[in-house]
Amino acid sequence: IEASGTCRFGEAFSWENMPLDIIGSVRSDHLTSRGVIFEAMSFDFSANGRELYIRNGRIEHKTGVLDCHVLRDSNGVRFRSTAQLDPTIFKPFVKLKGNENFLNRWSFNDESGIYIKFEGDGPTLDPTTWSSEGVIDLRNCQLNGYPISELQGELQFDRKIHEYRNVVISRPEGSVTGERIILDHESQTCFLEGVAGKVLPVHAVGWFAPKAAQQLLVYEFSEPPEFSIKGLIDCRPPSELAKNTARHNYEFTFTSDSDASYELFGQVMQLSAPSGTVQIKDDSIYLSDFKTGTLGGDVAASIILTDIHREIGYEVDLGVDNIDFRQLAELYSSYKETEGHLSGTMRFEGKGIGVQNLKATGSALIVDGNVFSIPAFGPLSKPIEEVLPKLHGDFSVAREANLAFEIADSKFYTRDFQAKTNAFQMKGSGSVDMVTQELDFEAGLNLRGAPGLLLAPVAKLLVFKGEGSVTQPTWRAKNMPGMVTNKALKELGDITENALRKATELQLGQEKEEEKRDRFRIRSDSSADGEQ
């Protein structure tokens, strides 16, 4: 320390009125303050009563340097500074908890580039009373654990509020622009306005709301989607959010022309051109207008998740159209013979994980397939053939099936299952225990095109009972008496064959009649053309 001037020892020392009239300089190597090791510090100074001037201030750290100039006089404090070092080293020196939490969200390494230039003023030497503005340029760093290649923008510090304007954040796959990002370090909130771009959603949300970003990890995009985000985000640490209701109120909208994948019930589904809007309000998430293509068809959904930081609750409305049923079956089982297309609507609601609190209702339609190729119903074809031995070929292929269902008390119920073949219509009802996978089902057959041909005692033979595992069930004729003889089965088969033959003849007659009408229409059209 070198200094020259006058010190009035008879007067009390105060930063507001220093008993000094001196000029000097300070130089130091290898100093430690509040646990932070600095390689060097230096500055020139002059002091006279209320005036204090620090010139050529310089702090050297292993991560870089900070240069500053500070003037305090009767008009207050004015300063100018350039920082090219890791700003997180100043965490022990900040007084406001929000500022400390903000610095905790950043991380830098040896490859990072840091340039922050700002100037401002304030009424006192307390930095929390200062206001400033400047520019910022960061390279190769992380915010909330999510990487940033480049960040550039303008900044304005107004005491406890930091505002960033015209921000550009870049990553290898794209960039994000933001008109305004406002951080309130006292309330620990972040307000976003005009933030949009094309990067992976988990990064875009993670920079501002890391807890909500965890909900997006199940989505993997082959190409980053277009997105926008706006609103208020609660930036308190996860430990505080777990104890208190979050103060979120923001909206995230995305649309993509490329593919994505989504993990559902332990299996990865491929999505094409997904789009939707996610609104996060307090501890709830609302997904609306979600649309995507998958498994050869289309899906539309809306989802509500509540109390996401504790025991999560959910409400899901789902619509599927023309989904490839074989692809769906292959996804969740090893069975590969199922065919057809699935359409339907369903609603799920519950709380927590597991099926014990799950409730659902819905309806589904399968067309152009074969219901008896579904594992649960495949074994049913054998007892049907035993009762109706002359039933064969396409007459036994159930090309259309529909059902209404509900889920409650850990069981899947349907009271209105219907399947149609060229020979008969099957109606059934029953349940599946979703915990034990046990099947309890009853199905009855009605021959198509043969009303009144079967007497009541015979009709009772066409009721079947399914029990056991849903993947390996056992089906039997429910009311088959032990005295039924081969002769009775033969008679039943003859009745069935006659009914099928009549139904076939009727169908062929209808087709011939249609063909005649078509030929007549063609001749009529040709005559009309000739006259014209």
XYZ file of C-alpha atoms in Angstrom:
532
model
C 0.000 0.000 0.000
C 1.362 3.404 -0.966
C -0.414 6.623 0.057
C 0.321 10.280 0.708
C -1.834 13.055 2.103
C -3.511 14.107 5.342
C -5.453 12.069 7.916
C -7.414 13.968 10.618
C -7.305 11.591 13.578
C -9.468 13.798 15.740
C -12.546 13.161 13.549
C -14.608 9.968 13.550
C -14.256 7.818 10.440
C -17.347 7.386 8.199
C -17.680 6.315 4.595
C -20.138 9.160 4.179
C -17.598 11.716 5.442
C -14.016 10.405 5.533
C -11.448 12.413 7.552
C -8.968 11.947 4.707
C -7.318 13.919 1.919
C -5.056 11.286 0.353
C -4.039 9.617 -2.885
C -2.469 6.174 -3.248
C -2.473 2.674 -4.652
C -2.908 -0.919 -3.481
C -1.218 -4.034 -4.911
C -1.611 -7.583 -3.643
C -0.776 -11.098 -4.833
C -2.427 -14.344 -3.713
C -5.211 -13.205 -1.421
C -8.263 -15.001 -0.079
C -11.618 -13.488 0.822
C -14.648 -15.460 2.066
C -13.086 -18.679 0.863
C -12.396 -17.409 -2.658
C -8.736 -17.431 -3.764
C -7.671 -14.531 -6.003
C -4.345 -14.453 -7.799
C -3.978 -10.666 -7.587
C -5.769 -7.402 -6.812
C -4.787 -3.820 -7.558
C -6.325 -0.325 -7.718
C -5.454 3.356 -7.462
C -7.508 5.544 -5.167
C -8.094 9.065 -3.918
C -10.285 10.147 -1.002
C -11.356 13.571 0.218
C -14.287 13.916 2.602
C -17.306 12.497 0.761
C -15.456 11.944 -2.516
C -13.928 8.537 -3.207
C -12.438 7.506 -6.532
C -11.174 3.999 -7.343
C -9.388 3.887 -10.680
C -7.883 1.010 -12.656
C -9.373 -1.536 -10.261
C -8.414 -5.055 -11.256
C -9.128 -8.479 -9.755
C -7.366 -11.525 -11.189
C -8.721 -15.032 -10.755
C -7.732 -18.314 -12.359
C -10.868 -18.033 -14.547
C -10.143 -14.469 -15.781
C -10.089 -10.804 -14.731
C -12.462 -8.027 -13.671
C -11.685 -4.354 -14.332
C -13.623 -1.472 -12.800
C -13.755 2.258 -12.069
C -15.888 3.664 -9.216
C -16.608 7.309 -8.310
C -18.557 8.378 -5.225
C -19.328 12.073 -4.652
C -22.203 14.260 -3.500
C -24.315 13.043 -6.447
C -24.042 9.388 -5.423
C -22.088 6.552 -7.035
C -21.149 6.011 -10.667
C -19.249 2.989 -11.961
C -18.045 1.161 -15.059
C -16.844 -2.444 -15.168
C -15.820 -5.251 -17.514
C -15.873 -8.861 -16.287
C -14.138 -11.703 -18.088
C -14.148 -14.272 -15.295
C -16.500 -16.856 -13.814
C -19.223 -14.747 -12.131
C -20.253 -17.611 -9.814
C -17.123 -17.007 -7.692
C -18.913 -13.982 -6.234
C -21.676 -16.072 -4.603
C -20.213 -15.607 -1.095
C -20.320 -11.828 -1.550
C -23.970 -11.356 -2.573
C -26.484 -10.411 0.126
C -29.770 -11.249 -1.592
C -30.735 -14.951 -1.508
C -32.332 -14.701 -4.946
C -29.051 -13.483 -6.445
C -27.217 -16.412 -4.871
C -29.770 -18.906 -6.226
C -29.449 -17.330 -9.673
C -25.666 -17.739 -9.646
C -26.065 -21.336 -8.466
C -27.893 -22.124 -11.697
C -24.845 -21.328 -13.842
C -21.730 -23.428 -14.405
C -18.582 -22.664 -16.427
C -15.470 -24.628 -17.354
C -12.041 -24.142 -18.927
C -13.634 -23.921 -22.386
C -16.060 -21.152 -21.372
C -15.836 -17.625 -22.714
C -17.219 -14.783 -20.577
C -17.590 -11.100 -21.423
C -19.868 -8.793 -19.423
C -19.603 -5.021 -19.775
C -21.845 -2.662 -17.817
C -22.013 0.775 -16.239
C -24.456 2.460 -13.895
C -25.093 4.451 -10.751
C -26.715 4.384 -7.331
C -27.265 6.487 -4.190
C -24.759 4.678 -1.920
C -21.792 2.329 -1.969
C -24.128 -0.637 -1.327
C -24.273 -2.613 -4.623
C -27.882 -3.662 -3.951
C -28.891 -0.010 -4.503
C -27.215 0.288 -7.910
C -28.789 0.325 -11.371
C -26.803 -0.504 -14.498
C -26.989 -1.513 -18.127
C -24.655 -3.168 -20.585
C -24.034 -6.179 -22.796
C -23.329 -9.857 -22.148
C -21.615 -12.526 -24.261
C -21.169 -16.073 -22.914
C -19.757 -19.158 -24.660
C -19.773 -22.865 -23.725
C -21.572 -22.775 -20.388
C -24.583 -24.383 -18.720
C -27.756 -22.951 -17.226
C -29.653 -25.295 -14.891
C -27.466 -28.097 -16.219
C -28.542 -27.581 -19.861
C -25.717 -26.595 -22.260
C -25.479 -23.263 -24.085
C -23.076 -22.773 -26.996
C -23.514 -18.979 -27.164
C -25.581 -16.376 -25.326
C -25.636 -12.735 -26.369
C -27.853 -9.852 -25.357
C -28.350 -6.550 -23.605
C -28.740 -6.348 -19.833
C -30.200 -3.933 -17.344
C -29.833 -4.319 -13.571
C -32.251 -2.305 -11.464
C -31.463 -3.169 -7.870
C -33.192 -6.516 -7.296
C -34.489 -6.951 -10.849
C -32.339 -8.056 -13.805
C -33.707 -7.627 -17.320
C -32.195 -9.146 -20.471
C -33.311 -7.831 -23.863
C -32.781 -8.974 -27.460
C -31.268 -12.231 -26.243
C -29.956 -14.893 -28.632
C -29.155 -18.351 -27.223
C -27.511 -20.824 -29.587
C -26.995 -24.584 -29.557
C -25.700 -26.964 -32.246
C -29.242 -27.805 -33.444
C -30.622 -24.246 -33.530
C -31.172 -21.024 -31.629
C -33.642 -19.156 -29.414
C -34.414 -15.443 -29.406
C -36.029 -13.530 -26.576
C -37.417 -10.010 -26.563
C -37.405 -9.728 -22.762
C -36.336 -12.005 -19.899
C -36.937 -10.430 -16.485
C -35.489 -11.961 -13.300
C -36.852 -10.750 -9.961
C -34.258 -11.916 -7.436
C -36.353 -10.970 -4.440
C -39.456 -12.964 -5.453
C -37.271 -15.474 -7.378
C -39.404 -15.422 -10.513
C -38.601 -15.204 -14.220
C -40.874 -13.510 -16.761
C -40.506 -14.409 -20.452
C -41.784 -12.361 -23.352
C -41.300 -13.080 -27.047
C -39.120 -16.170 -26.493
C -39.195 -18.445 -29.540
C -36.891 -20.566 -31.647
C -35.965 -24.012 -32.859
C -34.091 -26.165 -30.337
C -34.890 -29.375 -28.478
C -37.767 -28.632 -26.038
C -36.029 -30.165 -23.015
C -33.279 -27.523 -23.341
C -35.619 -24.642 -24.157
C -37.729 -25.284 -21.049
C -34.801 -26.493 -18.931
C -32.963 -23.164 -19.122
C -35.894 -21.454 -17.424
C -37.865 -24.226 -15.634
C -35.707 -27.336 -15.022
C -38.383 -29.125 -12.987
C -40.937 -28.862 -15.790
C -38.286 -29.913 -18.315
C -38.125 -33.328 -16.662
C -41.652 -33.951 -17.985
C -40.284 -33.568 -21.544
C -37.561 -36.207 -21.251
C -39.972 -38.848 -22.583
C -40.047 -36.996 -25.931
C -37.116 -37.455 -28.313
C -37.213 -35.404 -31.522
C -35.235 -36.363 -34.620
C -35.192 -32.648 -35.528
C -35.864 -29.738 -33.151
C -39.421 -28.365 -33.373
C -40.492 -24.759 -33.663
C -41.601 -23.467 -30.266
C -42.543 -20.380 -28.292
C -42.712 -19.813 -24.558
C -44.156 -16.931 -22.557
C -45.291 -16.153 -19.030
C -44.105 -16.303 -15.411
C -41.854 -19.065 -14.020
C -41.174 -19.755 -10.343
C -37.370 -20.019 -10.023
C -37.131 -21.122 -6.406
C -34.952 -24.218 -5.810
C -36.652 -27.648 -6.082
C -36.369 -28.108 -2.300
C -38.563 -25.042 -1.755
C -40.987 -25.944 -4.537
C -41.505 -29.339 -2.907
C -42.733 -27.601 0.261
C -44.756 -24.797 -1.297
C -47.195 -24.320 -4.151
C -45.364 -23.196 -7.292
C -46.200 -19.813 -8.798
C -45.908 -20.823 -12.447
C -48.124 -19.294 -15.115
C -46.568 -19.812 -18.525
C -47.343 -21.417 -21.876
C -45.203 -23.540 -24.185
C -46.328 -24.149 -27.792
C -44.550 -26.499 -30.194
C -44.990 -27.820 -33.721
C -42.767 -30.142 -35.738
C -42.635 -31.414 -39.305
C -40.306 -34.267 -38.368
C -40.568 -37.397 -36.233
C -40.334 -37.878 -32.487
C -40.485 -40.811 -30.093
C -42.460 -41.109 -26.865
C -42.249 -43.708 -24.117
C -45.723 -44.966 -23.154
C -46.260 -47.808 -20.666
C -42.651 -48.914 -21.007
C -42.587 -48.994 -24.834
C -41.300 -46.388 -27.294
C -43.839 -45.115 -29.822
C -42.851 -43.256 -32.975
C -44.712 -39.983 -33.553
C -44.908 -38.002 -36.775
C -45.393 -34.216 -36.945
C -46.422 -33.740 -33.279
C -47.841 -30.380 -32.183
C -49.550 -28.990 -29.112
C -49.740 -26.373 -26.383
C -48.586 -26.917 -22.814
C -49.736 -24.521 -20.101
C -48.106 -24.731 -16.678
C -50.049 -23.024 -13.902
C -48.938 -23.386 -10.284
C -48.462 -27.158 -9.750
C -50.539 -28.220 -12.744
C -49.729 -28.962 -16.402
C -52.331 -28.697 -19.177
C -51.610 -30.207 -22.598
C -54.174 -29.163 -25.206
C -54.549 -29.451 -28.974
C -52.008 -32.272 -29.078
C -52.017 -33.975 -32.474
C -49.687 -36.492 -34.035
C -49.520 -39.428 -36.384
C -48.475 -42.843 -35.084
C -48.825 -46.537 -35.975
C -50.302 -45.638 -39.354
C -53.123 -43.505 -37.914
C -53.800 -40.289 -36.061
C -53.956 -39.403 -32.354
C -55.467 -36.357 -30.631
C -55.217 -35.795 -26.891
C -55.627 -33.393 -24.024
C -53.966 -34.038 -20.662
C -54.226 -32.422 -17.226
C -51.576 -33.198 -14.588
C -52.076 -31.782 -11.091
C -49.873 -31.576 -7.984
C -46.840 -32.564 -10.057
C -44.344 -31.950 -7.219
C -46.052 -34.399 -4.882
C -48.654 -37.134 -5.587
C -49.472 -36.466 -9.195
C -53.073 -36.524 -10.423
C -54.063 -36.906 -14.074
C -56.961 -36.573 -16.506
C -56.459 -37.771 -20.086
C -58.837 -37.491 -23.048
C -57.575 -39.511 -25.997
C -58.864 -40.116 -29.505
C -57.307 -42.525 -32.011
C -58.265 -42.993 -35.650
C -57.274 -45.816 -37.988
C -54.348 -47.081 -35.863
C -52.660 -50.203 -37.240
C -53.775 -52.815 -34.715
C -50.971 -55.233 -35.609
C -48.297 -52.640 -34.888
C -49.986 -51.795 -31.580
C -50.181 -55.484 -30.609
C -46.533 -56.103 -31.564
C -45.524 -53.129 -29.431
C -46.994 -54.552 -26.238
C -46.892 -58.326 -26.844
C -45.009 -60.977 -28.779
C -48.152 -61.877 -30.737
C -47.769 -60.928 -34.412
C -50.909 -62.310 -36.088
C -53.322 -59.517 -35.152
C -54.599 -57.402 -38.044
C -56.969 -54.524 -38.661
C -57.322 -50.881 -37.724
C -58.342 -49.412 -34.380
C -60.357 -46.244 -33.761
C -61.878 -44.982 -30.541
C -62.108 -42.454 -27.749
C -61.258 -42.860 -24.095
C -60.899 -40.876 -20.891
C -58.547 -41.749 -18.020
C -58.271 -40.181 -14.593
C -56.512 -41.057 -11.371
C -53.892 -40.115 -8.804
C -50.416 -41.423 -8.154
C -48.893 -44.441 -9.855
C -50.409 -47.896 -10.251
C -53.854 -49.000 -11.382
C -55.607 -49.050 -8.009
C -56.656 -45.384 -8.387
C -57.178 -45.507 -12.152
C -60.632 -44.878 -13.585
C -61.454 -44.845 -17.282
C -64.282 -45.017 -19.788
C -64.227 -45.310 -23.554
C -65.202 -47.096 -26.731
C -63.220 -48.747 -29.502
C -63.794 -50.127 -33.003
C -61.606 -52.647 -34.849
C -62.175 -53.177 -38.596
C -60.471 -55.159 -41.373
C -58.922 -57.575 -38.901
C -59.717 -60.826 -37.163
C -60.815 -60.661 -33.553
C -59.829 -64.301 -33.082
C -56.209 -63.396 -33.770
C -56.146 -61.393 -30.533
C -54.456 -63.549 -27.857
C -57.364 -63.290 -25.398
C -59.931 -64.471 -27.992
C -57.786 -66.723 -30.183
C -58.418 -69.895 -28.130
C -62.194 -69.246 -28.377
C -62.186 -70.391 -32.004
C -61.494 -73.992 -30.956
C -64.655 -74.575 -28.850
C -66.678 -72.721 -31.503
C -65.432 -75.194 -34.130
C -66.291 -78.070 -31.812
C -69.887 -76.860 -31.464
C -70.152 -75.708 -35.100
C -67.877 -78.137 -36.948
C -69.063 -77.040 -40.398
C -68.059 -73.427 -39.723
C -64.941 -72.791 -41.786
C -63.096 -70.370 -44.053
C -63.964 -66.692 -44.103
C -67.257 -67.414 -42.372
C -65.339 -67.610 -39.078
C -63.238 -64.449 -39.549
C -64.467 -61.605 -37.329
C -63.686 -58.575 -39.497
C -65.317 -56.009 -37.249
C -65.546 -55.617 -33.469
C -66.526 -52.813 -31.127
C -66.864 -52.377 -27.410
C -67.596 -49.876 -24.675
C -65.397 -50.253 -21.607
C -64.554 -48.854 -18.210
C -61.714 -49.286 -15.725
C -62.359 -49.229 -11.994
C -61.138 -51.084 -8.900
C -58.055 -52.277 -10.800
C -60.245 -54.100 -13.343
C -61.068 -53.596 -17.011
C -64.807 -54.109 -17.659
C -66.838 -54.337 -20.846
C -70.567 -54.969 -20.915
C -71.004 -54.432 -24.628
C -68.442 -56.314 -26.713
C -69.614 -57.214 -30.241
C -67.835 -58.951 -33.118
C -69.228 -59.893 -36.511
C -68.272 -62.609 -38.994
C -70.045 -63.637 -42.207
C -71.624 -66.459 -40.211
C -72.461 -65.123 -36.783
C -72.453 -62.179 -34.417
C -70.677 -62.579 -31.089
C -71.738 -60.545 -28.067
C -69.855 -60.625 -24.818
C -69.146 -59.059 -21.473
C -66.613 -59.561 -18.734
C -63.531 -58.223 -17.030
C -59.757 -58.435 -16.822
C -57.948 -57.985 -13.510
C -55.174 -55.498 -14.359
C -53.074 -56.656 -11.400
C -53.301 -60.460 -11.773
C -54.088 -60.422 -15.548
C -56.947 -62.875 -14.893
C -59.729 -63.039 -17.496
C -63.420 -63.523 -16.639
C -65.463 -63.291 -19.829
C -68.651 -64.649 -21.362
C -69.482 -64.629 -25.074
C -72.597 -65.735 -26.950
C -73.106 -66.402 -30.680
C -76.098 -65.598 -32.888
C -76.157 -66.998 -36.426
C -76.533 -64.235 -39.001
C -79.164 -64.643 -41.706
C -80.936 -67.463 -39.875
C -83.432 -65.941 -37.427
C -85.737 -68.441 -35.785
C -83.812 -71.491 -37.004
C -82.292 -72.297 -33.634
C -84.518 -73.321 -30.783
C -83.790 -71.975 -27.303
C -82.122 -75.188 -26.045
C -79.783 -75.138 -29.031
C -79.008 -71.409 -28.683
C -77.822 -72.028 -25.144
C -75.071 -74.224 -26.534
C -73.574 -71.153 -28.244
C -72.545 -69.437 -24.987
C -68.856 -69.670 -24.057
C -66.943 -68.933 -20.863
C -63.382 -67.627 -20.810
C -61.176 -67.863 -17.714
C -57.521 -67.884 -16.744
C -54.657 -65.662 -17.888
C -55.463 -63.000 -20.465
C -52.507 -64.204 -22.557
C -53.354 -67.922 -22.213
C -57.072 -68.163 -21.436
C -59.235 -71.273 -21.339
C -62.521 -71.158 -23.258
C -65.324 -73.717 -22.997
C -68.954 -74.053 -23.988
C -70.698 -72.809 -20.867
C -73.957 -74.796 -21.132
C -72.744 -77.892 -22.956
C -74.446 -80.847 -21.198
C -72.662 -84.144 -20.876
C -75.469 -85.962 -22.747
C -74.979 -83.996 -25.974
C -74.162 -86.544 -28.677
C -72.252 -86.345 -31.907
C -75.613 -86.649 -33.647
C -76.838 -83.458 -31.929
C -73.677 -81.631 -32.916
C -74.109 -82.890 -36.497
C -77.687 -81.624 -36.597
C -76.535 -78.260 -35.238
C -73.801 -78.189 -37.892
C -76.350 -78.976 -40.634
C -78.568 -76.090 -39.446
C -75.559 -73.788 -39.472
C -74.499 -74.900 -42.946
C -77.991 -74.349 -44.364
C -78.132 -70.898 -42.746
C -74.727 -69.980 -44.157
C -75.679 -71.244 -47.607
C -78.861 -69.162 -47.581
C -76.927 -66.110 -46.402
C -74.388 -66.656 -49.177
C -77.072 -67.085 -51.818
C -78.758 -63.912 -50.613
C -75.477 -62.019 -50.776
C -74.719 -63.331 -54.299
C -78.232 -62.363 -55.435
C -77.717 -58.846 -54.123
C -74.377 -58.597 -55.960
C -75.983 -59.790 -59.267
C -78.788 -57.275 -58.856
C -76.220 -54.511 -58.302
C -74.349 -55.650 -61.438
C -77.569 -55.511 -63.527
C -78.313 -51.993 -62.303
C -74.759 -50.915 -63.162
C -75.034 -52.314 -66.731
C -78.398 -50.627 -67.251
C -76.991 -47.316 -66.003
C -74.004 -47.598 -68.373
C -76.326 -48.309 -71.356
C -78.560 -45.393 -70.398
C -75.584 -43.057 -70.137
C -74.261 -44.232 -73.543
C -77.647 -43.640 -75.234
C -77.869 -40.204 -73.736
C -74.388 -39.364 -75.018
C -75.325 -40.547 -78.561
C -78.455 -38.382 -78.651
C -76.489 -35.378 -77.465
